[in-house]
Short mmCIF file of C-alpha atoms in Angstrom, two decimals:
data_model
loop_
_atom_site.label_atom_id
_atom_site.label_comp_id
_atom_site.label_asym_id
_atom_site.label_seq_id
_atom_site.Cartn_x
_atom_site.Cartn_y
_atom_site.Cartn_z
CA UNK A 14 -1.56 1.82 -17.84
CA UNK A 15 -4.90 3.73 -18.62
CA UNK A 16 -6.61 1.86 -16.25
CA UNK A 17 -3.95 3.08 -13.19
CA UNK A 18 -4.09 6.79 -14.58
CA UNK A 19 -8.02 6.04 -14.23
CA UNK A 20 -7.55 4.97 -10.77
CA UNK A 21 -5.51 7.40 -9.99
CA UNK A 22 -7.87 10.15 -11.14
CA UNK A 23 -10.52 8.70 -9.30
CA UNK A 24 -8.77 8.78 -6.13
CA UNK A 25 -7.36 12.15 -6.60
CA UNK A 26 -10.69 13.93 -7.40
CA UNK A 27 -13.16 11.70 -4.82
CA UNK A 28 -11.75 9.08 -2.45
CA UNK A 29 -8.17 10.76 -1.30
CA UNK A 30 -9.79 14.68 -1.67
CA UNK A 31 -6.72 16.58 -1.14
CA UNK A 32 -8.68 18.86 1.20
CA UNK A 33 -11.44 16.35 2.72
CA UNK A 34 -9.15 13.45 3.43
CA UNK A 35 -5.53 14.56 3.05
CA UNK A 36 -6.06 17.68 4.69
CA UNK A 37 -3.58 19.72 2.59
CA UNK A 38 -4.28 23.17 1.30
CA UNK A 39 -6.59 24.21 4.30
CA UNK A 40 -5.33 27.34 4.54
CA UNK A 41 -6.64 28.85 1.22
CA UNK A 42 -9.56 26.65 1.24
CA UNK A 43 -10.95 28.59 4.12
CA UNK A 44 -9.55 31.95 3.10
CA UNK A 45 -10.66 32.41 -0.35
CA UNK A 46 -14.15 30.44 -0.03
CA UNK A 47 -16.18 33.25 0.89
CA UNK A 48 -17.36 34.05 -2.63
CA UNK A 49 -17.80 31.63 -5.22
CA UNK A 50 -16.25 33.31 -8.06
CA UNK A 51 -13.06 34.27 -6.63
CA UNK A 52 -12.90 30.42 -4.99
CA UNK A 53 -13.33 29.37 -8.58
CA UNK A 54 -10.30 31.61 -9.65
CA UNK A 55 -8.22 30.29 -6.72
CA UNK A 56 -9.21 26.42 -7.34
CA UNK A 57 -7.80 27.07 -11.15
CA UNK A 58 -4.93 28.67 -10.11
CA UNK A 59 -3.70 26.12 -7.56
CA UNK A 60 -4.68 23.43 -10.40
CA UNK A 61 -2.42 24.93 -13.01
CA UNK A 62 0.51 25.40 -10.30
CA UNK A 63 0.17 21.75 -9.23
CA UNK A 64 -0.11 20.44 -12.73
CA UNK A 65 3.20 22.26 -14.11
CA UNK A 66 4.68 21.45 -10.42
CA UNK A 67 4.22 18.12 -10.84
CA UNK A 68 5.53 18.21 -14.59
CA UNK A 69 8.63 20.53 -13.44
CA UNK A 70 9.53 18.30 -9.90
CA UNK A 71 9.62 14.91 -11.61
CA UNK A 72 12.57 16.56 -13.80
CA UNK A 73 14.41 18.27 -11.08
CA UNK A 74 14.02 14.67 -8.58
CA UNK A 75 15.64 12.63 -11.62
CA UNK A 76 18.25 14.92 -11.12
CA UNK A 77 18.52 15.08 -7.33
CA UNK A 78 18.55 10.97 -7.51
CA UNK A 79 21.52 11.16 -10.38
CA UNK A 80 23.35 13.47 -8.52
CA UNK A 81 22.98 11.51 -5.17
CA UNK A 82 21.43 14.78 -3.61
CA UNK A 83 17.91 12.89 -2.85
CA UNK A 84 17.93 14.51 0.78
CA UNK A 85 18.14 18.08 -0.80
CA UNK A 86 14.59 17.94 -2.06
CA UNK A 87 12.33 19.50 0.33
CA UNK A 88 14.61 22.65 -0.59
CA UNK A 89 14.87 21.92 -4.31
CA UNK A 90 11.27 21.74 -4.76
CA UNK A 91 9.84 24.70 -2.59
CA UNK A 92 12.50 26.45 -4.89
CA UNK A 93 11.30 25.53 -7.79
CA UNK A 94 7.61 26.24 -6.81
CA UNK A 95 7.99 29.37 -5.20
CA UNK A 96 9.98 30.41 -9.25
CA UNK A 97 7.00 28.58 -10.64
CA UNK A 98 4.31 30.74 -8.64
CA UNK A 99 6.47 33.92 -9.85
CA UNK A 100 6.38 33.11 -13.00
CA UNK A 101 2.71 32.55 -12.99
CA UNK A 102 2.27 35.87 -11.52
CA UNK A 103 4.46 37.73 -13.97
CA UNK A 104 2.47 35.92 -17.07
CA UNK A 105 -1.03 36.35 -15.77
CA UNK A 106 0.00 40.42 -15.44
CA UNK A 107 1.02 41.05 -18.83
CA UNK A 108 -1.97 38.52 -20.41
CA UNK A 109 -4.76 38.85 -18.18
CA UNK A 110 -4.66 41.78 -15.63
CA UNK A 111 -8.27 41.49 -14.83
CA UNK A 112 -8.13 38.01 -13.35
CA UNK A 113 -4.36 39.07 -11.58
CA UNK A 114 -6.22 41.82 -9.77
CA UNK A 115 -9.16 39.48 -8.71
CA UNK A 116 -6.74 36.94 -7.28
CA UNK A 117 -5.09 39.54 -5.27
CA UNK A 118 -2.52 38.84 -2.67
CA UNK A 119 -3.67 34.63 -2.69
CA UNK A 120 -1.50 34.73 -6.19
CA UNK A 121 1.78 34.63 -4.51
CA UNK A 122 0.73 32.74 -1.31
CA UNK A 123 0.05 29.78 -3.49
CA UNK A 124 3.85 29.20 -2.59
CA UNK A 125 2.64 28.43 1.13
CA UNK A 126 -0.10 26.39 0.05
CA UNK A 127 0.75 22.51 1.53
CA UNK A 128 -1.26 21.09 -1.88
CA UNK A 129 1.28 22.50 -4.08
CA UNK A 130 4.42 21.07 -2.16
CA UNK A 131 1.97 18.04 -0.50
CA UNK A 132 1.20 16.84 -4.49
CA UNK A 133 5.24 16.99 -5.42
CA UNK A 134 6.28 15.44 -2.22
CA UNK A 135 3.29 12.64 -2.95
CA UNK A 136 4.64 11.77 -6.29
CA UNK A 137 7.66 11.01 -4.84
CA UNK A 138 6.86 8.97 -2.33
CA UNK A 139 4.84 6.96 -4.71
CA UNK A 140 7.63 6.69 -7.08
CA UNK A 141 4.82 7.71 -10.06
CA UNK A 142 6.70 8.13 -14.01
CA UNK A 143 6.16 11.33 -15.38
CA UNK A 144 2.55 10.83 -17.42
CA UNK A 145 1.39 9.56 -13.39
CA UNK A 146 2.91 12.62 -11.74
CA UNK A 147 0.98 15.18 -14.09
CA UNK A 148 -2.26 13.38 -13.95
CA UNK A 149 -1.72 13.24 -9.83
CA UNK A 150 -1.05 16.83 -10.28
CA UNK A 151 -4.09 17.69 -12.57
CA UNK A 152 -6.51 15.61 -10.57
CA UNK A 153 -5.32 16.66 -7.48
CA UNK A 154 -5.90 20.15 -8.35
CA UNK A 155 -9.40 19.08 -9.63
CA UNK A 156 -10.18 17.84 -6.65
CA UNK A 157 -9.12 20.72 -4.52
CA UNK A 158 -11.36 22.77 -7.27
CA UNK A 159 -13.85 20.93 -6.57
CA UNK A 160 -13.85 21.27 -2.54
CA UNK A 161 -13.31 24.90 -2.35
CA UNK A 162 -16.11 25.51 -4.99
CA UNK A 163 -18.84 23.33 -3.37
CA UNK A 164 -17.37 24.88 -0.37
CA UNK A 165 -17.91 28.67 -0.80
CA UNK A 166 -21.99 27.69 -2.88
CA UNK A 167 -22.51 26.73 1.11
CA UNK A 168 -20.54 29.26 2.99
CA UNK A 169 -22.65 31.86 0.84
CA UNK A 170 -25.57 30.46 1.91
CA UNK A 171 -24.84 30.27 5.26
CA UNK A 172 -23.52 33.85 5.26
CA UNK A 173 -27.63 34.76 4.40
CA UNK A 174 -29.21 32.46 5.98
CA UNK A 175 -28.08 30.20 8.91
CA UNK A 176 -28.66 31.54 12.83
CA UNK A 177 -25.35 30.28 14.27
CA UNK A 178 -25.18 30.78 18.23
CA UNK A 179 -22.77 33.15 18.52
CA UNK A 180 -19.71 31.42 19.63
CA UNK A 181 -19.58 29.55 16.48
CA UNK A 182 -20.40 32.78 14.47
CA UNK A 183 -17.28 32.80 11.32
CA UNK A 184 -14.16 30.35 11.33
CA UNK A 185 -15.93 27.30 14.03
CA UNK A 186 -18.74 27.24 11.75
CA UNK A 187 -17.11 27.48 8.31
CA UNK A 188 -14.71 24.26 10.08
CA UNK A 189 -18.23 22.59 11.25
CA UNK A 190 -19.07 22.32 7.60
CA UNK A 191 -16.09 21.05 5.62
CA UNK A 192 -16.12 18.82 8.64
CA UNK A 193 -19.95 17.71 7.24
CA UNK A 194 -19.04 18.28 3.95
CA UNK A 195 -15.60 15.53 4.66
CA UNK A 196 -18.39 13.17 5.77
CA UNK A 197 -20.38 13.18 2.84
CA UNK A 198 -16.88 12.80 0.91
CA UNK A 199 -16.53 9.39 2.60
CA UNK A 200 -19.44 8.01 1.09
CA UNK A 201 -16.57 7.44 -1.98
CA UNK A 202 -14.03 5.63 0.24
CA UNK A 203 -16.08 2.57 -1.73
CA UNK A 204 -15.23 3.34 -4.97
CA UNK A 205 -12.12 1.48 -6.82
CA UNK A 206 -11.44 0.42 -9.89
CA UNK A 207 -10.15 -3.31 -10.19
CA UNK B 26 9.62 43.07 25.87
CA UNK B 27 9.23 41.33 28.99
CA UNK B 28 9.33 37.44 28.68
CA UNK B 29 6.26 36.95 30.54
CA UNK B 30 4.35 38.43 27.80
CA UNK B 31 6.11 36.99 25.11
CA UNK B 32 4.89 33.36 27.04
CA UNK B 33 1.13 34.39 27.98
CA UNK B 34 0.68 35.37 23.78
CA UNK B 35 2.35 32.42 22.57
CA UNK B 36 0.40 30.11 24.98
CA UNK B 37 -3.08 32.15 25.14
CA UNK B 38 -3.76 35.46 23.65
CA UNK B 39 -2.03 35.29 20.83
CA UNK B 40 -2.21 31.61 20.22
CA UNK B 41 -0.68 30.58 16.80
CA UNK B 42 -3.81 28.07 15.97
CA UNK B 43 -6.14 29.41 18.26
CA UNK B 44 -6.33 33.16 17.78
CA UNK B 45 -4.36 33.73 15.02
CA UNK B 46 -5.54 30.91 12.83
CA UNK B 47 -2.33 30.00 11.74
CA UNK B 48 -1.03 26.09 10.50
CA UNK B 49 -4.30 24.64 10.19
CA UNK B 50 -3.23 21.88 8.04
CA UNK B 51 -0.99 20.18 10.77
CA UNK B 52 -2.92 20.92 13.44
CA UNK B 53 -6.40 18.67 11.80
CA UNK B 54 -4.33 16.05 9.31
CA UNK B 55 -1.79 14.60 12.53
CA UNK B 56 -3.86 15.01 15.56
CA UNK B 57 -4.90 11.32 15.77
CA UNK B 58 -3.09 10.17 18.82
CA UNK B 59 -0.97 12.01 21.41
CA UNK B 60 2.22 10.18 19.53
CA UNK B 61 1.56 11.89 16.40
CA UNK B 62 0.34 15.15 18.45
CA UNK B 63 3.27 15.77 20.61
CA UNK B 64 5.78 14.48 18.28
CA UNK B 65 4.90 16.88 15.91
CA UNK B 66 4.34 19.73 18.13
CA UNK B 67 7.98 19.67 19.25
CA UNK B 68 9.46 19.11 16.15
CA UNK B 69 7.74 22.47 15.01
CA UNK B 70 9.18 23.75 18.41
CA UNK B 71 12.51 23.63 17.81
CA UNK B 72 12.65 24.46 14.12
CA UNK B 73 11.11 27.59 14.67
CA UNK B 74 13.08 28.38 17.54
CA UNK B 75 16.21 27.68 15.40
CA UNK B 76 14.59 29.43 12.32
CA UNK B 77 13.56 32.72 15.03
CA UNK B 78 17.32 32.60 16.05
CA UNK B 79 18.86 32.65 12.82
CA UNK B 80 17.02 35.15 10.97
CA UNK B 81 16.84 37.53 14.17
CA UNK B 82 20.67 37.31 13.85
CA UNK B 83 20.91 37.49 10.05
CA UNK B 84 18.15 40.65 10.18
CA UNK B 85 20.10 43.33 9.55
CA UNK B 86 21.93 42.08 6.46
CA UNK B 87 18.78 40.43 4.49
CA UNK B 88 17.81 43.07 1.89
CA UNK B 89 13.93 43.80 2.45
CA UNK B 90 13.38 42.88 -1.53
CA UNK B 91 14.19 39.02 -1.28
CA UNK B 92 13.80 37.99 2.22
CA UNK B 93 10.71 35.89 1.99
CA UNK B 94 12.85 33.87 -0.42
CA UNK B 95 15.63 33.96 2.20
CA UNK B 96 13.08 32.86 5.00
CA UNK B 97 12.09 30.21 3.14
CA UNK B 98 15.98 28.30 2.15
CA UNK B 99 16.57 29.14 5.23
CA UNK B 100 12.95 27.16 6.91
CA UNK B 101 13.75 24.40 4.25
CA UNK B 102 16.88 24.20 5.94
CA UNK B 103 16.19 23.44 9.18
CA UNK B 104 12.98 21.34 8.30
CA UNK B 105 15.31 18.94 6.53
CA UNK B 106 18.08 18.42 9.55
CA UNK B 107 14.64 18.05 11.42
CA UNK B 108 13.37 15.44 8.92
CA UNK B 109 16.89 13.73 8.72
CA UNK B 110 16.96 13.65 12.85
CA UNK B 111 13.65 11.50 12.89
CA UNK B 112 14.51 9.62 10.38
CA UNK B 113 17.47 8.57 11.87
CA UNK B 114 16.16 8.14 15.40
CA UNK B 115 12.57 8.07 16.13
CA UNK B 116 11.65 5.86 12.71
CA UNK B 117 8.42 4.90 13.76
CA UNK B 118 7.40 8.86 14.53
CA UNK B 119 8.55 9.75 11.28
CA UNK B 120 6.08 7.09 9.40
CA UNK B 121 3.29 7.55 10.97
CA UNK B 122 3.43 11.61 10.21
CA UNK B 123 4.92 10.94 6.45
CA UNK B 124 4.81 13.31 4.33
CA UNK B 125 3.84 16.30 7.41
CA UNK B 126 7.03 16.49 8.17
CA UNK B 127 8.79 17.89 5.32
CA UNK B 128 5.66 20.00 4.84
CA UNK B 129 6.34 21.96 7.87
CA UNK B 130 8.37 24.40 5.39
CA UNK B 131 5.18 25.40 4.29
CA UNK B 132 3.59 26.02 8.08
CA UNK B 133 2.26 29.38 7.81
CA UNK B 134 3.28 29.77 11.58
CA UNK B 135 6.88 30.09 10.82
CA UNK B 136 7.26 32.26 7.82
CA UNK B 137 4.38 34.48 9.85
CA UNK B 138 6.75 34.33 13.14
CA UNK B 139 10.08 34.84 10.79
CA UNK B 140 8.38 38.33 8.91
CA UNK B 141 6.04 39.53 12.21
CA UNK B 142 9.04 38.82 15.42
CA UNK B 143 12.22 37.54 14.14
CA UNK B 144 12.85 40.17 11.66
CA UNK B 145 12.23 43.43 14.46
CA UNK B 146 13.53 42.06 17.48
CA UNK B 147 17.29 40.77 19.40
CA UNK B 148 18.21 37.26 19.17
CA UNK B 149 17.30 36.56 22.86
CA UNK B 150 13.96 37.72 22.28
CA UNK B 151 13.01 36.08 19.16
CA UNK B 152 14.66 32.84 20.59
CA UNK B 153 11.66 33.31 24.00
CA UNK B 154 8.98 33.93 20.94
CA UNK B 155 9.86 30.97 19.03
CA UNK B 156 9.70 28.95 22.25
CA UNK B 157 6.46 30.08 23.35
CA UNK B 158 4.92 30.13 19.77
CA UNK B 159 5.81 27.00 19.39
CA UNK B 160 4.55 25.62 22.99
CA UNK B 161 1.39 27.14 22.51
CA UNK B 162 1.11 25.34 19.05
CA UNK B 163 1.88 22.35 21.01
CA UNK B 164 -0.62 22.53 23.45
CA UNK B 165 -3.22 22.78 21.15
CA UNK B 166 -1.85 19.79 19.15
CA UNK B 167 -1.96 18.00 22.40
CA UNK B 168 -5.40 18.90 24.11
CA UNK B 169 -6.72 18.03 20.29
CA UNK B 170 -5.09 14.91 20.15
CA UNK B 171 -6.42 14.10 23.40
CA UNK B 172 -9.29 14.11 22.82
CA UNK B 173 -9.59 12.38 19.57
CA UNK B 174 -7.46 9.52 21.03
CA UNK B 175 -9.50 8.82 23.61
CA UNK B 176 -12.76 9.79 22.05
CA UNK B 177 -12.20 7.77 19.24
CA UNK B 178 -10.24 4.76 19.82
CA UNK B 179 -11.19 4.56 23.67
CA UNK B 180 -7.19 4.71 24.91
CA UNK B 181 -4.64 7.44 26.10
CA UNK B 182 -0.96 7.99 25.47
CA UNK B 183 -0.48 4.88 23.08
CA UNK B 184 3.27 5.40 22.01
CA UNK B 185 3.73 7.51 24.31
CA UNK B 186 3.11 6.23 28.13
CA UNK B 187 3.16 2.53 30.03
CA UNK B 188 6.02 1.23 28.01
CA UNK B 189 4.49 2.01 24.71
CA UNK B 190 1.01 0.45 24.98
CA UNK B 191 -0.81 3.20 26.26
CA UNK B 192 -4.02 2.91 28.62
CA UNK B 193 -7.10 1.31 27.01
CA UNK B 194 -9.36 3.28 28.92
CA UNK B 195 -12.99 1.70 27.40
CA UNK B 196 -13.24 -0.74 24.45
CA UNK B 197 -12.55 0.83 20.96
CA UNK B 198 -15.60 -1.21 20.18
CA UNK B 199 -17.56 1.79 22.00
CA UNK B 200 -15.77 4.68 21.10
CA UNK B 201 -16.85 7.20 18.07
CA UNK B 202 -14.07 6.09 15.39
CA UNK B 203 -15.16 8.69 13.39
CA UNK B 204 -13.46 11.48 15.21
CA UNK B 205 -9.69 9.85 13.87
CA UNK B 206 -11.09 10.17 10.39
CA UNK B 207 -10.61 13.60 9.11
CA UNK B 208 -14.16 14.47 10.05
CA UNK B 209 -12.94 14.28 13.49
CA UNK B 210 -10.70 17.11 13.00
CA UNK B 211 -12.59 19.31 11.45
CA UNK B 212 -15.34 19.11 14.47
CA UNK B 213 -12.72 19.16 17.40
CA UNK B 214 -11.11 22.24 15.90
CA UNK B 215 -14.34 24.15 15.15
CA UNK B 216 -15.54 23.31 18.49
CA UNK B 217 -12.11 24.06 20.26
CA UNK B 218 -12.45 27.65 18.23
CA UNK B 219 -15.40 28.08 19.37
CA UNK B 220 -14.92 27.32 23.19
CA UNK B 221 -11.97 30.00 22.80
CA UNK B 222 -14.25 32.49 21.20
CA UNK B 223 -17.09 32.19 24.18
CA UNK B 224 -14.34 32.45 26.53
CA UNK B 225 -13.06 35.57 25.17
CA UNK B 226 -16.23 37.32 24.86
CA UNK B 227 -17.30 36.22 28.37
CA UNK B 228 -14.26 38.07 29.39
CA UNK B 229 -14.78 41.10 27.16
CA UNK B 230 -18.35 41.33 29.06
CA UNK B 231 -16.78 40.95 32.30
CA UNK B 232 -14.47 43.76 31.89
CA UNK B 233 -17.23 46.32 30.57
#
């Protein structure tokens, strides 16, 4: 059992990158990655959603499967994430107003985000218990932490220091990178544990 | 509005993935092989021409408060007769793009169509923007798929054309498989961004 959570983790975080090789969560992975702090922010946000989404889906699929409603999930679970993501909102507010002000308008669009909805959907499809579904969902968010931090240490630097022909000036050459960065990600597709 | 214009910004100036940067996820993840590409492209077609339609018609009763909630049941909605359609009838599509299909509820194209089109203008209207939105997402899916296809496994149209096989145009032993790994979409699209972006500054320096 430890050893498949172990696995798991490891393929979350480095070989499967939610961003590098599943390519969900783009969106905010290019939009919030211009400074690192506020990336940071966003990566621990989208890891607690995923986490408790994880936790929270498994419960309401059981249910879905019991009540022979399996094809109502897609709209059960953006539901239940887009209450989640609320909820989130409304806590943050009252306990930490600073960091709700820093993460701005990305707090609610965390309901759009494909990694939030991508990880549930996942689970699913893998038919993972519960203790498997919440470790998915933490690593996964790691692993999108992960991305969008190394992510923005570069895009700052390039912002400084790179001469980018014009054409590519902004979104081509912010795609150029991850695109280099996805490479050097694939260096782990050798890693497994036995 | 004219539907002429409606059709030139869905298809160029106002290009969903192109211009207004819009369902990136799709656009890099699927783009493999035409298949995939165009299967995709019209499945998001005609669920946000549906989803246009329906909440174009329904605009005047949504309260203001709650209607991205209401956009969304209502995108779920459709995604899942979508996803229940394939299923049903084009199997093999609906492996090979898994799990992208019921994540088209969370396209940012069609929530951004729903709030920016749907929910100011008639039903005919937002029916012509849904259509061209979602052509002009298609294209892109297609010219990107395109090239990766042939780029990196050396053929054309597998699934697609010539009875399902496709044309091997040059051995896959010589083609550059890494643009079908996700590396390959991140370059095509930053380089397809790019092309658009010297295009449209060429053209802002012709009209000066």
């Amino acid at each position: 059992m430890l050893t498949k959570l172990i696995s798991i983790s490891l393929s979350a975080i480095l070989v499967e990158n939610f961003i590098f090789s599943k390519f969900l969560g783009i969106c905010p992975f290019l939009g919030v990655s211009k400074k690192m702090d506020t990336a940071l922010c966003m990566g621990l946000a989208v890891t607690f959603v995923m986490t408790l989404a994880s936790a929270v889906c498994w419960g309401v699929n059981l249910l879905l499967v019991r009540l022979e409603l399996a094809y109502m999930q897609t709209l059960a679970f953006i539901l239940v994430i887009a209450s989640l993501v609320q909820f989130v909102e409304l806590f943050l507010r009252k306990k930490s107003p600073a960091l709700y002000r820093s993460l701005g308008i990305y707090l609610p669009l965390i309901t759009t985000n494909c990694a939030v909805l991508g990880v549930v959907l996942l689970n699913v499809q893998e038919s993972y218990g519960f203790l498997e579904s919440v470790v998915y969902g933490i690593t996964g968010g790691l692993g999108f932490l992960l991305a969008i931090t190394l992510f923005s240490g570069v895009r700052e630097r390039l912002d400084y220091s790179a001469e980018v022909p014009e054409c590519f000036e902004g979104f081509p050459i912010a795609l150029i990178t991850a695109g280099l960065i996805a490479l050097a990600f694939m260096g782990f597709s050798g890693l497994k544990m036995v | 509005m004219n539907p002429g214009k409606i059709f030139k910004d869905g298809l160029l100036t106002n290009n969903p993935v192109l211009v207004q940067l819009l369902g990136m996820c799709s656009t890099m993840a699927i783009t493999t092989s035409l298949f995939n590409g165009l299967g995709m492209g019209l499945s998001v077609t005609v669920i946000l021409c549906c989803c246009n339609v329906c909440i174009s018609l329904l605009r005047k009763l949504i309260p203001s408060t709650v209607r991205i909630a209401v956009y969304v049941v209502i995108i779920a909605g459709f995604v899942t007769i979508v996803d229940l359609l394939l299923q049903a009838f084009l199997p093999a599509l609906s492996e090979s793009l898994g799990v992208f299909i019921p994540l088209i509820v969370v396209n940012c194209i069609i929530i951004g169509r729903a709030e920016a089109f749907a929910s100011r203008h008639s039903v005919g209207e937002a029916l012509l923007d849904g259509l061209a939105q979602g052509l002009g997402y298609t294209a892109v899916l297609v010219i990107m798929s395109v090239v990766r296809e042939l780029l990196g496994s050396g053929s054309f149209g597998a699934g697609v054309f010539n009875g399902g096989k496709g044309w091997q145009l040059f051995p896959a032993g010589y083609a550059c498989s890494y643009l079908t790994l996700p590396f390959g979409g991140f370059m095509t699209l930053g380089c397809l961004i790019a092309l658009v972006q010297f295009l449209r500054s060429k053209k802002g320096e012709a009209e000066k």
